[in-house]
mmCIF file of C-alpha atoms in Angstrom:
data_model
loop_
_atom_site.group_PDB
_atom_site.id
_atom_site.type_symbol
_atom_site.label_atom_id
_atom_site.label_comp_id
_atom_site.label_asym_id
_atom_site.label_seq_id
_atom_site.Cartn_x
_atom_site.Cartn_y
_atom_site.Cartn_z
ATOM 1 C CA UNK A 1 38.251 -15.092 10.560
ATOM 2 C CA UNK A 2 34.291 -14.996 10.897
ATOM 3 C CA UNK A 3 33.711 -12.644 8.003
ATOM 4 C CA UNK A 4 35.251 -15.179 5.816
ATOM 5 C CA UNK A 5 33.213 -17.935 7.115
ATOM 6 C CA UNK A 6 30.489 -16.329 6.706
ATOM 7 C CA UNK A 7 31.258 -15.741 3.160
ATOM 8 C CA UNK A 8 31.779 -19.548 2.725
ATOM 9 C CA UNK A 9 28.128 -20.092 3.558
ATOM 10 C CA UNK A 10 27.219 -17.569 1.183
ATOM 11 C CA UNK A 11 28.367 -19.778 -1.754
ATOM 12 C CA UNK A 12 26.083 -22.734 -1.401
ATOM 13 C CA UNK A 13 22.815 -19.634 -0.811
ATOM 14 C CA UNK A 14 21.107 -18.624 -3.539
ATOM 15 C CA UNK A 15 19.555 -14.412 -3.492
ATOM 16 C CA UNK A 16 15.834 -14.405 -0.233
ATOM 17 C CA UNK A 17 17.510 -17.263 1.013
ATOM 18 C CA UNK A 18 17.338 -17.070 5.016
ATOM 19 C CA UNK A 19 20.351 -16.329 6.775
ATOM 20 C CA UNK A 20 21.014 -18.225 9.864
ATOM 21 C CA UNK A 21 20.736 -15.758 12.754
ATOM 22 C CA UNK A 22 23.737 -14.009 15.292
ATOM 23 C CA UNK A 23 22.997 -16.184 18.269
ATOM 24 C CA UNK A 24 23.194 -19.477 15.686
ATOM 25 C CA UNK A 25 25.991 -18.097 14.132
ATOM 26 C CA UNK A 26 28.433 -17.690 17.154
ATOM 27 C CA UNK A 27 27.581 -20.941 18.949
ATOM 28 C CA UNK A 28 28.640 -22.480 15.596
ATOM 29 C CA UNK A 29 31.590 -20.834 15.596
ATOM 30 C CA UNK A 30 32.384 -20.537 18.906
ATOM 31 C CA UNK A 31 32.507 -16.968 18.361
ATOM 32 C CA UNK A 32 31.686 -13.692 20.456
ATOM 33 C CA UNK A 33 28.344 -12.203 19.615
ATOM 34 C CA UNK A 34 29.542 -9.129 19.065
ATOM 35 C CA UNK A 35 32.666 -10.296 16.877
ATOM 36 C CA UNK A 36 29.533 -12.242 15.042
ATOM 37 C CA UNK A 37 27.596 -8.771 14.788
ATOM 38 C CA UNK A 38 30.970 -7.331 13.205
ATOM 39 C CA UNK A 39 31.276 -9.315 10.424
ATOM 40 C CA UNK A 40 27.425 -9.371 9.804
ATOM 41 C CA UNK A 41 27.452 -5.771 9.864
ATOM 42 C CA UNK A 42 30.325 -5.297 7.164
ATOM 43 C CA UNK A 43 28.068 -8.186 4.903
ATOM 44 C CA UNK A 44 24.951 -6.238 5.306
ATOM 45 C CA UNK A 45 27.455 -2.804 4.054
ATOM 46 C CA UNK A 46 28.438 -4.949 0.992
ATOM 47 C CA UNK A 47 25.251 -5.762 -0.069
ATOM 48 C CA UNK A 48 25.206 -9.866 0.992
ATOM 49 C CA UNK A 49 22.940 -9.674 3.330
ATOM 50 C CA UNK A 50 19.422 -7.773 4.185
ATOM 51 C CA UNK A 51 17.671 -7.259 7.115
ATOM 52 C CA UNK A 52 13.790 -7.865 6.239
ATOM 53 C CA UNK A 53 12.326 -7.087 10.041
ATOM 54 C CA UNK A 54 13.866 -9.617 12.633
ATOM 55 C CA UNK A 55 15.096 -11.982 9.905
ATOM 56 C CA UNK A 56 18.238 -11.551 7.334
ATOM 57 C CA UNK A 57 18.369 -12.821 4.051
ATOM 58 C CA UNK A 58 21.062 -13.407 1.193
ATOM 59 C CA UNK A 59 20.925 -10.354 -0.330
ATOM 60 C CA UNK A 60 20.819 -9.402 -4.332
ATOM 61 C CA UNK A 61 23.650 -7.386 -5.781
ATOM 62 C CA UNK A 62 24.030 -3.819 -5.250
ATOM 63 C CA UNK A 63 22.281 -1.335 -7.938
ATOM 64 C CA UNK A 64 25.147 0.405 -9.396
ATOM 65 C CA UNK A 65 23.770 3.783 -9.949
ATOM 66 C CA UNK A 66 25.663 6.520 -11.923
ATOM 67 C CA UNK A 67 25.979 10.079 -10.793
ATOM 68 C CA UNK A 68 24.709 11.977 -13.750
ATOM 69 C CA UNK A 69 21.813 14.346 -15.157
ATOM 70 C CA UNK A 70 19.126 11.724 -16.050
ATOM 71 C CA UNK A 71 16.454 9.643 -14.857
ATOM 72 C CA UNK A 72 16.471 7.008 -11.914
ATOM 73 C CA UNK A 73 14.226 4.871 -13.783
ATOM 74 C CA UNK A 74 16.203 4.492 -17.017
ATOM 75 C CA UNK A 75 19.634 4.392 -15.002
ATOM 76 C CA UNK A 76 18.269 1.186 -13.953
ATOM 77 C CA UNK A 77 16.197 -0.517 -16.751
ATOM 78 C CA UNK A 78 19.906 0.162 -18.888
ATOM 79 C CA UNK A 79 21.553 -2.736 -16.366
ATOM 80 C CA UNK A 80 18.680 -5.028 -17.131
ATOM 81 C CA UNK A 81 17.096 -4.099 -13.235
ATOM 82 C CA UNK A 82 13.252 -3.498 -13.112
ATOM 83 C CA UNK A 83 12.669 -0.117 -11.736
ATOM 84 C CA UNK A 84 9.540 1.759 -10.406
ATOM 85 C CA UNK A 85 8.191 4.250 -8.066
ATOM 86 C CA UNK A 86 5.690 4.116 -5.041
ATOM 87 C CA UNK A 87 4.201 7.665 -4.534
ATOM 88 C CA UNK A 88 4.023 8.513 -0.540
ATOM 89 C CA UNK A 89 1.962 11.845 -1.454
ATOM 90 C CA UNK A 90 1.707 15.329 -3.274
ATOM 91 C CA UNK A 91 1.599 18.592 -1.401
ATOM 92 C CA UNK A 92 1.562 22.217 -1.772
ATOM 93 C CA UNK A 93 3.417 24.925 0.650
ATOM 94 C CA UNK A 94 4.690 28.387 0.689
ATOM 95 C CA UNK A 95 8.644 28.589 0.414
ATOM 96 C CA UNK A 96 10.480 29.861 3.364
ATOM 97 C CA UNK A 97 13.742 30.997 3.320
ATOM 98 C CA UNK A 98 15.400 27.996 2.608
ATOM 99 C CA UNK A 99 13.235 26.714 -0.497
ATOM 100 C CA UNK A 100 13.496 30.088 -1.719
ATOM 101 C CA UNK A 101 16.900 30.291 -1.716
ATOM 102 C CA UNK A 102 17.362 26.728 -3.222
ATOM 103 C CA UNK A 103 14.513 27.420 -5.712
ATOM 104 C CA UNK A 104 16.220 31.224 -6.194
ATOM 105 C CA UNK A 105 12.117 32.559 -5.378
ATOM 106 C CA UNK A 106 10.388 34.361 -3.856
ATOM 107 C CA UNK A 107 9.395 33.699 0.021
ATOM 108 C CA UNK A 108 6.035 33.216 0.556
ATOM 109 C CA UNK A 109 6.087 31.601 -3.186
ATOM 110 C CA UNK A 110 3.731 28.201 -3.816
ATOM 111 C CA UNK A 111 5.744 24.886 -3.922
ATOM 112 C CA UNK A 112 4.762 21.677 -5.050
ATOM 113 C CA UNK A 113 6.289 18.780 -3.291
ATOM 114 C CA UNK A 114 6.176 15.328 -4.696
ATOM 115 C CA UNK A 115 7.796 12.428 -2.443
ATOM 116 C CA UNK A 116 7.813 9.123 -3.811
ATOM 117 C CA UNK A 117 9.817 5.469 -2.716
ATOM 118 C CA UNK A 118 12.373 4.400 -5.243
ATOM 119 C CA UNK A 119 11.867 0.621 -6.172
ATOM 120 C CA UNK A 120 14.232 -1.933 -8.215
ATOM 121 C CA UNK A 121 13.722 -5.672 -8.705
ATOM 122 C CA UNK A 122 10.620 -4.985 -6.305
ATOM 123 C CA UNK A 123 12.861 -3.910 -3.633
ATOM 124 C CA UNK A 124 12.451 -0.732 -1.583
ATOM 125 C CA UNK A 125 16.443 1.370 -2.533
ATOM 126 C CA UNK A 126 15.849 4.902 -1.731
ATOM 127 C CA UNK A 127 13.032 7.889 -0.712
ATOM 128 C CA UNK A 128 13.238 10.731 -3.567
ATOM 129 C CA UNK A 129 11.271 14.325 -2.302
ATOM 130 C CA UNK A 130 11.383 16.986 -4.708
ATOM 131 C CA UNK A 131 10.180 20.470 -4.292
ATOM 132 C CA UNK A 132 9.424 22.380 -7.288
ATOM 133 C CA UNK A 133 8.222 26.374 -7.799
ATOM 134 C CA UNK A 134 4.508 25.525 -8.354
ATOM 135 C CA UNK A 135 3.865 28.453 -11.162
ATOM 136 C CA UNK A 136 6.615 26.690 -13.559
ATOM 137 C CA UNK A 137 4.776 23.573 -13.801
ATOM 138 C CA UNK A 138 0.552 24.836 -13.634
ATOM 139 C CA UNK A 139 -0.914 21.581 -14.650
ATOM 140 C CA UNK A 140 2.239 18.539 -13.248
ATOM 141 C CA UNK A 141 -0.327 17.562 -10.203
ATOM 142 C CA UNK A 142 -3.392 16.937 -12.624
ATOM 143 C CA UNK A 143 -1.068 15.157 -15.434
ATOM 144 C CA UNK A 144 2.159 13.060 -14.025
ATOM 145 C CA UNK A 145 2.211 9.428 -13.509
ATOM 146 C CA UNK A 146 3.838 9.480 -10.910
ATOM 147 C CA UNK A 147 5.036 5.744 -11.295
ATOM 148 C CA UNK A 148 6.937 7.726 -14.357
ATOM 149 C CA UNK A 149 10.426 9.924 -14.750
ATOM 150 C CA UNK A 150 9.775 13.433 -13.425
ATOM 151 C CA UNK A 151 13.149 14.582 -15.227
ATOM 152 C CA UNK A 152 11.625 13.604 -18.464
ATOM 153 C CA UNK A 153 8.254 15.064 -17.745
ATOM 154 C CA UNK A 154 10.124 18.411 -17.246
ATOM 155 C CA UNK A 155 12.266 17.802 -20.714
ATOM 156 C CA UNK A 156 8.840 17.482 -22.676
ATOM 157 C CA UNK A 157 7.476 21.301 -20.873
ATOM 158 C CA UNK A 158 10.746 22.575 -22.820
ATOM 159 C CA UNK A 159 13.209 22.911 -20.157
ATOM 160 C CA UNK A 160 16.602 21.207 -19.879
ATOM 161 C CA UNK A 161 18.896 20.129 -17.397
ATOM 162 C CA UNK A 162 21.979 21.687 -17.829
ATOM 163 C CA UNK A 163 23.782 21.743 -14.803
ATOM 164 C CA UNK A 164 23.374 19.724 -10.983
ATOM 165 C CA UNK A 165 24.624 20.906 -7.968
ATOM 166 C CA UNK A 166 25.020 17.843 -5.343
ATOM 167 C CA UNK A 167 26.097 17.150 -1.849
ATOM 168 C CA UNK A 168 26.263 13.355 -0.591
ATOM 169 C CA UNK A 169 26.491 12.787 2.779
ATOM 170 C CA UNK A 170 26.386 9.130 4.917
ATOM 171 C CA UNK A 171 23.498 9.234 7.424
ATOM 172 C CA UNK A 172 20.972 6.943 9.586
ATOM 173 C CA UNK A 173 17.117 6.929 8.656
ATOM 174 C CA UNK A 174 14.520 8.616 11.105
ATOM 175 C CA UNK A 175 11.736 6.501 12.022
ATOM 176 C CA UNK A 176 9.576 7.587 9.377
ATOM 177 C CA UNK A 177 12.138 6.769 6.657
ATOM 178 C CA UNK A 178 12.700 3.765 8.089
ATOM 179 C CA UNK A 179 9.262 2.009 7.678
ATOM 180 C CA UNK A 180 8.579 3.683 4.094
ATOM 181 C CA UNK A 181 11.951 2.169 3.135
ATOM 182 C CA UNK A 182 11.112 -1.635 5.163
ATOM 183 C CA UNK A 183 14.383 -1.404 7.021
ATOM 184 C CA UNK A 184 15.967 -0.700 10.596
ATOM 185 C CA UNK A 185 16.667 2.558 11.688
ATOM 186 C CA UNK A 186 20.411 0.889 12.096
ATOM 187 C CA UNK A 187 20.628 0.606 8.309
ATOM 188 C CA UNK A 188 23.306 3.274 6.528
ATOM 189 C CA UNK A 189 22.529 5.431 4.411
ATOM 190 C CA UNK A 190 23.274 7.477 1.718
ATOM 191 C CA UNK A 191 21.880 11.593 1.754
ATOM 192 C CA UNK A 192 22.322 13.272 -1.803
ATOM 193 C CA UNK A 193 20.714 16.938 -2.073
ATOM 194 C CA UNK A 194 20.636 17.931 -5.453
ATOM 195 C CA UNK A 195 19.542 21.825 -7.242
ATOM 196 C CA UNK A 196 18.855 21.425 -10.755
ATOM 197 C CA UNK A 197 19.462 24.075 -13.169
ATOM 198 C CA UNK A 198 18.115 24.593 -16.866
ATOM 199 C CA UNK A 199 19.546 26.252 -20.023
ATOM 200 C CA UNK A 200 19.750 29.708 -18.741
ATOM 201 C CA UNK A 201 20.631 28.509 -15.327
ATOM 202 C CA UNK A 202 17.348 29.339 -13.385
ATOM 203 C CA UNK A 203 16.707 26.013 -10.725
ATOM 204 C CA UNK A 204 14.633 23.758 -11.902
ATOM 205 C CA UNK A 205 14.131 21.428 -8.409
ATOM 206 C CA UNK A 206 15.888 20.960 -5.328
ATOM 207 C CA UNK A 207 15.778 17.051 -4.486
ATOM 208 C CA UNK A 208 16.881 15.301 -1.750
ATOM 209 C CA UNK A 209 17.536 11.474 -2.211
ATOM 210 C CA UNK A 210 17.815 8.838 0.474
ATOM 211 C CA UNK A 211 19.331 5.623 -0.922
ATOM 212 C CA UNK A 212 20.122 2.464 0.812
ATOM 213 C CA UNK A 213 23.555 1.813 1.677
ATOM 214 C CA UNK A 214 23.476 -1.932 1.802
ATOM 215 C CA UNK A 215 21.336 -1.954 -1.453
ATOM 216 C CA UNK A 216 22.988 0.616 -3.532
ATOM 217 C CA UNK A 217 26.614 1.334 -4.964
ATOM 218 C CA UNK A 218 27.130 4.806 -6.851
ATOM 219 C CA UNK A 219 29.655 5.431 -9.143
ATOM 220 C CA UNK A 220 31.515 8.553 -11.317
ATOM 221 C CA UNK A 221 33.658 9.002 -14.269
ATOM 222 C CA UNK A 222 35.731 11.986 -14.151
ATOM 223 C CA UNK A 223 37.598 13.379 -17.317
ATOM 224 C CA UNK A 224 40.756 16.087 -16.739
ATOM 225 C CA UNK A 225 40.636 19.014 -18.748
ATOM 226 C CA UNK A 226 43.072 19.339 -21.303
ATOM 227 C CA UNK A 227 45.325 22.337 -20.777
ATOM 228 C CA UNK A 228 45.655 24.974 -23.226
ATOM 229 C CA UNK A 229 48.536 24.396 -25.464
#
């Protein structure tokens, strides 16, 4: 079987090491290309390969990120991964019907937007844009680092994160998404929109999160209720 001879030359290859290419591959193992491209795909789904441009390399194991209320950043730095952000830009618009209804406001209403690339070991994992009602948070342009955790520059203004709404979805980058995140536009995806709510259950953001498939692994605890007795 290809895939597991591919995994064989995995063993002696060490994470950035170059991977030998598809053409190489199947005249080594007197393989079809596209039986080659197969098995390369499901490596490059696992997280054992990247594609960096034209080349592949031997990938670095997956970020195993949790699905809870909390920060990105400290997710990471908690597994002993580095973790920062690269800010793509700031802007301000009016909410349409959409934002409004996500941000339960007014149409017509200001909105900040903040839209940054997620980084971890100094590799590009995901493309974080948050929209936020731009009344509840006067002076957030003028004061966040944005290389920082939004979720615990909100905690400091007094408001807490009680409750997340989320939808995940698989999905392909656009062209745009592609070259902020240094991949293909062949490269799957992961699509989580998320509404934050506070204490008294008034949204606090509406976020949508594009993570790399091949470079991140997310993972959930779930605890039954008890029944009443």
């Amino acid at each position: 079987m290809i895939r597991a001879e591919l995994e064989h030359l995995l063993v002696d290859m060490v994470p950035g090491d170059p991977f030998p290419a598809e053409r190489e591959l199947a005249e080594r193992f007197d393989a079809a290309r596209e039986t080659v491209r197969q098995a390369l795909r499901e490596l490059l789904l696992a997280g054992r390969i990247e594609r960096r441009g034209r080349t592949t390399i031997v990938g670095r194991p997956k970020v195993v990120q949790p699905l809870m209320i909390g920060s990105y950043t400290e997710a990471a730095l908690a597994r002993g991964r580095s973790a920062s952000r690269i800010l793509v830009g700031w802007s301000e618009f009016e909410a349409d019907s959409v934002v409004a209804d996500q941000l339960a406001i007014a149409v017509g209403v200001p909105v900040l937007q903040l839209e940054r690339v997620l980084t971890t070991d100094d590799t590009r994992v995901g493309l974080e844009t948050t929209k936020l009602p731009a009344e509840r948070y006067p002076d957030l342009l003028d004061t966040f680092d944005h290389r920082g955790s939004l979720y615990a520059a909100i905690e400091q203004r007094g408001i807490a994160f009680a409750r997340t709404f989320d939808k995940i979805e698989t999905t392909l980058p656009d062209a745009r998404e592609a070259a902020l995140l240094t991949v293909d536009t062949r490269t799957p995806m992961f699509l989580m929109n998320r509404i934050s709510y506070d204490q008294n259950d008034v949204p606090i953001e509406h976020r949508r999160s594009l993570y790399r498939g091949d470079r991140m692994t997310f993972v959930s605890t779930l605890v039954a209720e008890q029944e009443a007795r």
